[in-house]
mmCIF file of C-alpha atoms in Angstrom:
data_model
loop_
_atom_site.group_PDB
_atom_site.id
_atom_site.type_symbol
_atom_site.label_atom_id
_atom_site.label_comp_id
_atom_site.label_asym_id
_atom_site.label_seq_id
_atom_site.Cartn_x
_atom_site.Cartn_y
_atom_site.Cartn_z
ATOM 1 C CA MET A 1 -13.834 1.828 4.682
ATOM 2 C CA HIS A 2 -16.828 2.828 3.166
ATOM 3 C CA ILE A 3 -17.261 1.856 -0.748
ATOM 4 C CA PRO A 4 -20.348 2.122 -2.428
ATOM 5 C CA SER A 5 -20.827 -0.889 -4.850
ATOM 6 C CA LYS A 6 -19.304 0.345 -8.148
ATOM 7 C CA PHE A 7 -16.184 1.252 -6.543
ATOM 8 C CA LYS A 8 -15.536 -2.241 -5.025
ATOM 9 C CA GLN A 9 -12.563 -4.224 -6.356
ATOM 10 C CA ASN A 10 -13.381 -8.138 -6.473
ATOM 11 C CA ASP A 11 -10.536 -8.851 -7.907
ATOM 12 C CA ASP A 12 -7.898 -10.522 -6.237
ATOM 13 C CA SER A 13 -5.126 -10.169 -8.481
ATOM 14 C CA GLN A 14 -5.837 -6.600 -8.775
ATOM 15 C CA LEU A 15 -5.336 -5.213 -5.229
ATOM 16 C CA MET A 16 -2.160 -7.631 -5.006
ATOM 17 C CA ALA A 17 -0.875 -5.464 -7.558
ATOM 18 C CA ILE A 18 -1.582 -2.395 -6.181
ATOM 19 C CA MET A 19 -0.233 -3.438 -3.360
ATOM 20 C CA ARG A 20 2.956 -4.616 -4.699
ATOM 21 C CA GLU A 21 3.181 -1.766 -7.048
ATOM 22 C CA TYR A 22 3.324 0.253 -4.100
ATOM 23 C CA PRO A 23 4.505 -1.482 -1.003
ATOM 24 C CA PHE A 24 5.287 1.681 1.235
ATOM 25 C CA ALA A 25 2.064 0.832 3.850
ATOM 26 C CA THR A 26 0.844 3.396 6.415
ATOM 27 C CA LEU A 27 0.397 1.346 9.739
ATOM 28 C CA ILE A 28 -2.642 1.808 12.047
ATOM 29 C CA THR A 29 -2.286 0.552 15.887
ATOM 30 C CA ASN A 30 -4.016 0.997 18.499
ATOM 31 C CA THR A 31 -0.960 2.363 22.456
ATOM 32 C CA GLU A 32 -2.034 2.787 25.205
ATOM 33 C CA SER A 33 -1.675 7.085 24.186
ATOM 34 C CA GLY A 34 -3.938 5.908 21.675
ATOM 35 C CA VAL A 35 -4.271 5.620 17.567
ATOM 36 C CA GLU A 36 -0.740 5.708 16.079
ATOM 37 C CA ALA A 37 0.202 5.356 12.288
ATOM 38 C CA THR A 38 2.961 4.073 11.507
ATOM 39 C CA HIS A 39 4.749 4.037 8.154
ATOM 40 C CA LEU A 40 6.847 1.408 6.629
ATOM 41 C CA PRO A 41 7.845 -0.644 3.767
ATOM 42 C CA VAL A 42 6.520 -3.541 3.241
ATOM 43 C CA VAL A 43 6.938 -7.040 1.495
ATOM 44 C CA PHE A 44 4.713 -10.100 1.627
ATOM 45 C CA LYS A 45 5.270 -13.993 1.892
ATOM 46 C CA GLU A 46 2.680 -16.519 0.938
ATOM 47 C CA SER A 47 3.217 -20.946 2.751
ATOM 48 C CA GLU A 48 1.182 -23.077 2.649
ATOM 49 C CA GLY A 49 -2.487 -21.042 2.205
ATOM 50 C CA LYS A 50 -1.184 -18.621 4.506
ATOM 51 C CA PHE A 51 -0.584 -14.781 4.019
ATOM 52 C CA THR A 52 1.309 -12.491 5.392
ATOM 53 C CA ILE A 53 3.151 -9.476 5.417
ATOM 54 C CA LEU A 54 6.565 -8.112 7.318
ATOM 55 C CA ALA A 55 8.251 -5.258 8.159
ATOM 56 C CA HIS A 56 10.419 -3.704 10.460
ATOM 57 C CA ILE A 57 10.893 -0.301 12.491
ATOM 58 C CA ALA A 58 13.487 1.123 15.039
ATOM 59 C CA ARG A 59 13.449 -0.700 18.516
ATOM 60 C CA ALA A 60 13.488 3.220 19.620
ATOM 61 C CA ASN A 61 10.179 3.186 18.200
ATOM 62 C CA LYS A 62 8.101 1.827 21.262
ATOM 63 C CA LEU A 63 5.441 0.366 18.962
ATOM 64 C CA TRP A 64 6.627 -2.781 20.012
ATOM 65 C CA GLU A 65 5.751 -2.587 23.964
ATOM 66 C CA SER A 66 3.168 -0.675 23.161
ATOM 67 C CA VAL A 67 1.275 -2.710 21.408
ATOM 68 C CA LYS A 68 0.057 -6.368 22.176
ATOM 69 C CA ASP A 69 1.480 -8.969 19.886
ATOM 70 C CA GLY A 70 -1.812 -10.619 18.639
ATOM 71 C CA SER A 71 -3.515 -7.038 18.761
ATOM 72 C CA GLU A 72 -6.225 -6.187 15.771
ATOM 73 C CA ILE A 73 -4.182 -3.635 12.843
ATOM 74 C CA LEU A 74 -4.805 -1.727 9.625
ATOM 75 C CA LEU A 75 -2.529 -2.249 6.749
ATOM 76 C CA ILE A 76 -2.963 1.015 4.346
ATOM 77 C CA PHE A 77 -1.614 1.126 0.540
ATOM 78 C CA ASN A 78 -2.360 3.718 -1.299
ATOM 79 C CA GLY A 79 -1.871 4.141 -5.167
ATOM 80 C CA PRO A 80 -2.573 5.983 -7.915
ATOM 81 C CA ASN A 81 -4.646 8.675 -6.732
ATOM 82 C CA CYS A 82 -5.433 12.482 -8.795
ATOM 83 C CA TYR A 83 -7.559 15.583 -8.530
ATOM 84 C CA ILE A 84 -10.584 15.531 -10.442
ATOM 85 C CA SER A 85 -11.789 18.843 -12.029
ATOM 86 C CA PRO A 86 -15.600 19.283 -13.669
ATOM 87 C CA ASN A 87 -14.020 20.746 -16.668
ATOM 88 C CA TYR A 88 -13.181 17.990 -17.189
ATOM 89 C CA TYR A 89 -16.645 16.475 -18.170
ATOM 90 C CA PRO A 90 -18.082 17.594 -21.430
ATOM 91 C CA THR A 91 -22.207 17.743 -20.085
ATOM 92 C CA LYS A 92 -20.145 20.483 -17.595
ATOM 93 C CA LYS A 93 -20.011 22.411 -20.290
ATOM 94 C CA GLU A 94 -23.752 21.601 -21.396
ATOM 95 C CA SER A 95 -25.513 21.647 -18.049
ATOM 96 C CA GLY A 96 -23.052 23.164 -15.728
ATOM 97 C CA LYS A 97 -24.443 20.421 -12.897
ATOM 98 C CA ALA A 98 -20.473 19.705 -11.972
ATOM 99 C CA VAL A 99 -18.912 19.063 -8.893
ATOM 100 C CA PRO A 100 -14.513 18.207 -8.504
ATOM 101 C CA THR A 101 -13.732 14.730 -6.841
ATOM 102 C CA TRP A 102 -10.951 12.967 -6.501
ATOM 103 C CA ASN A 103 -10.103 9.991 -8.648
ATOM 104 C CA TYR A 104 -7.958 6.117 -6.106
ATOM 105 C CA VAL A 105 -7.058 4.164 -5.841
ATOM 106 C CA VAL A 106 -6.837 2.814 -2.290
ATOM 107 C CA VAL A 107 -5.930 -1.020 -0.400
ATOM 108 C CA HIS A 108 -6.484 -1.535 3.364
ATOM 109 C CA VAL A 109 -5.091 -5.146 5.044
ATOM 110 C CA LYS A 110 -6.476 -5.826 8.772
ATOM 111 C CA GLY A 111 -4.378 -8.679 10.238
ATOM 112 C CA ASN A 112 -2.674 -10.149 13.448
ATOM 113 C CA ILE A 113 0.830 -8.163 14.709
ATOM 114 C CA SER A 114 3.538 -10.611 16.044
ATOM 115 C CA PHE A 115 7.363 -8.259 17.084
ATOM 116 C CA ILE A 116 9.537 -10.780 16.225
ATOM 117 C CA ASN A 117 13.624 -10.230 18.029
ATOM 118 C CA ASP A 118 14.663 -13.069 16.470
ATOM 119 C CA THR A 119 17.887 -12.077 14.798
ATOM 120 C CA GLN A 120 17.847 -14.166 11.521
ATOM 121 C CA TRP A 121 14.140 -14.172 10.973
ATOM 122 C CA ILE A 122 15.076 -10.006 11.224
ATOM 123 C CA TYR A 123 18.593 -10.573 8.526
ATOM 124 C CA ASN A 124 16.413 -12.764 6.402
ATOM 125 C CA MET A 125 12.812 -10.516 6.780
ATOM 126 C CA ILE A 126 16.006 -7.373 5.651
ATOM 127 C CA ASP A 127 17.059 -9.684 3.033
ATOM 128 C CA SER A 128 14.046 -10.163 0.981
ATOM 129 C CA LEU A 129 13.555 -6.437 1.398
ATOM 130 C CA THR A 130 16.169 -5.484 -0.087
ATOM 131 C CA GLU A 131 16.367 -8.273 -2.822
ATOM 132 C CA GLU A 132 12.893 -7.346 -3.774
ATOM 133 C CA HIS A 133 13.909 -3.496 -4.927
ATOM 134 C CA GLU A 134 17.728 -4.155 -5.339
ATOM 135 C CA SER A 135 17.028 -5.861 -8.538
ATOM 136 C CA LYS A 136 15.407 -2.930 -10.291
ATOM 137 C CA GLN A 137 18.861 -1.183 -9.169
ATOM 138 C CA ASP A 138 21.035 -1.197 -12.625
ATOM 139 C CA VAL A 139 23.877 -3.125 -10.059
ATOM 140 C CA PRO A 140 22.033 -5.446 -7.307
ATOM 141 C CA TRP A 141 22.880 -4.357 -3.880
ATOM 142 C CA SER A 142 22.942 -6.990 -1.929
ATOM 143 C CA MET A 143 23.431 -8.092 1.961
ATOM 144 C CA SER A 144 26.627 -9.651 1.294
ATOM 145 C CA ASP A 145 27.982 -5.933 0.357
ATOM 146 C CA ALA A 146 28.466 -4.782 3.496
ATOM 147 C CA PRO A 147 31.022 -6.171 6.352
ATOM 148 C CA THR A 148 28.938 -9.003 8.232
ATOM 149 C CA THR A 149 30.444 -7.132 11.593
ATOM 150 C CA TYR A 150 28.892 -4.071 10.510
ATOM 151 C CA ILE A 151 25.530 -5.661 9.414
ATOM 152 C CA ASN A 152 25.771 -8.169 12.642
ATOM 153 C CA LYS A 153 26.020 -4.363 14.657
ATOM 154 C CA MET A 154 22.617 -2.894 13.097
ATOM 155 C CA LEU A 155 20.661 -6.371 13.424
ATOM 156 C CA PRO A 156 19.961 -5.241 17.032
ATOM 157 C CA ALA A 157 18.539 -1.737 16.428
ATOM 158 C CA ILE A 158 15.616 -3.546 15.118
ATOM 159 C CA VAL A 159 12.406 -5.085 15.906
ATOM 160 C CA GLY A 160 10.819 -7.473 13.632
ATOM 161 C CA ILE A 161 6.950 -7.315 11.890
ATOM 162 C CA GLU A 162 4.851 -10.160 10.987
ATOM 163 C CA ILE A 163 1.200 -9.304 10.075
ATOM 164 C CA SER A 164 -1.055 -12.261 9.595
ATOM 165 C CA VAL A 165 -3.482 -11.306 7.387
ATOM 166 C CA SER A 166 -6.859 -11.643 7.688
ATOM 167 C CA SER A 167 -8.597 -9.756 5.663
ATOM 168 C CA ILE A 168 -8.720 -7.366 2.322
ATOM 169 C CA GLU A 169 -10.822 -4.894 0.335
ATOM 170 C CA GLY A 170 -9.695 -2.363 -2.081
ATOM 171 C CA GLN A 171 -11.372 0.567 -3.092
ATOM 172 C CA TRP A 172 -11.126 1.849 -7.319
ATOM 173 C CA LYS A 173 -12.660 5.902 -7.394
ATOM 174 C CA LEU A 174 -12.786 6.468 -10.911
ATOM 175 C CA SER A 175 -14.683 8.127 -12.737
ATOM 176 C CA GLN A 176 -17.520 4.514 -12.591
ATOM 177 C CA ASN A 177 -20.341 7.404 -11.602
ATOM 178 C CA GLN A 178 -19.867 9.231 -14.444
ATOM 179 C CA PRO A 179 -21.554 9.057 -18.287
ATOM 180 C CA GLU A 180 -18.801 7.340 -21.381
ATOM 181 C CA ILE A 181 -17.799 10.768 -22.690
ATOM 182 C CA ASN A 182 -17.470 11.816 -19.462
ATOM 183 C CA LYS A 183 -15.316 9.596 -19.223
ATOM 184 C CA LEU A 184 -13.506 10.098 -21.779
ATOM 185 C CA GLY A 185 -12.522 13.299 -21.029
ATOM 186 C CA VAL A 186 -11.100 12.943 -17.974
ATOM 187 C CA ILE A 187 -8.580 9.963 -19.221
ATOM 188 C CA GLN A 188 -8.017 12.573 -22.368
ATOM 189 C CA GLU A 189 -7.137 15.847 -19.382
ATOM 190 C CA LEU A 190 -4.749 12.559 -17.380
ATOM 191 C CA LEU A 191 -2.651 11.589 -20.154
ATOM 192 C CA GLU A 192 -0.708 14.984 -19.604
ATOM 193 C CA LYS A 193 -1.119 15.105 -15.976
ATOM 194 C CA ASP A 194 -1.615 11.424 -14.994
ATOM 195 C CA ILE A 195 -0.767 8.968 -17.946
ATOM 196 C CA ARG A 196 -1.744 6.188 -14.261
ATOM 197 C CA VAL A 197 -4.745 7.243 -13.015
ATOM 198 C CA SER A 198 -5.818 7.601 -16.880
ATOM 199 C CA GLN A 199 -4.738 4.092 -17.534
ATOM 200 C CA LEU A 200 -6.552 2.360 -14.965
ATOM 201 C CA VAL A 201 -10.414 5.008 -15.411
ATOM 202 C CA LYS A 202 -10.051 3.676 -19.669
ATOM 203 C CA GLU A 203 -9.507 0.045 -17.889
ATOM 204 C CA GLN A 204 -13.397 1.173 -16.565
ATOM 205 C CA ILE A 205 -14.967 1.766 -20.232
#
């Protein structure tokens, strides 16, 4: 990914925060039939200094047969983003020198993929994924709420994914290339249109 120096995010905590806030990632792989994109929710695991990302696909998805274990992959985490009109810039009224653009936050993760067929591993991964998101519900659902026979019947239809992370890079394109007066204009306009991006732009001032 091309990242101009003004937009490069070097703070690991910021990178992880976006990944955790937007955990529905796009997995890019090279298969025998060409490049393929797979969209999937992920969970994160850190152990003894090793960072891995866990996910799963349906066994009917033949990705697990067309990509070799150990292959390098790319995961894309798309964060908040929105259109920026030239009309948001006060300087446009003076000179007219402004064009539309897009503000966005994105994280790219590279690593090596492995496919897991161990039933207990898959159960634990699904349990972690479920707990992560159900914890936000008023009445959290858990794996134990479903009949054991039902869960055991579904597990063989799933293939686990484990990605050993080798690099993480992020791009925070948030009007850093604009003078402060234009940044303030963007912040004000987005308060009504996209408050999340407005807050992120404010952090750049």
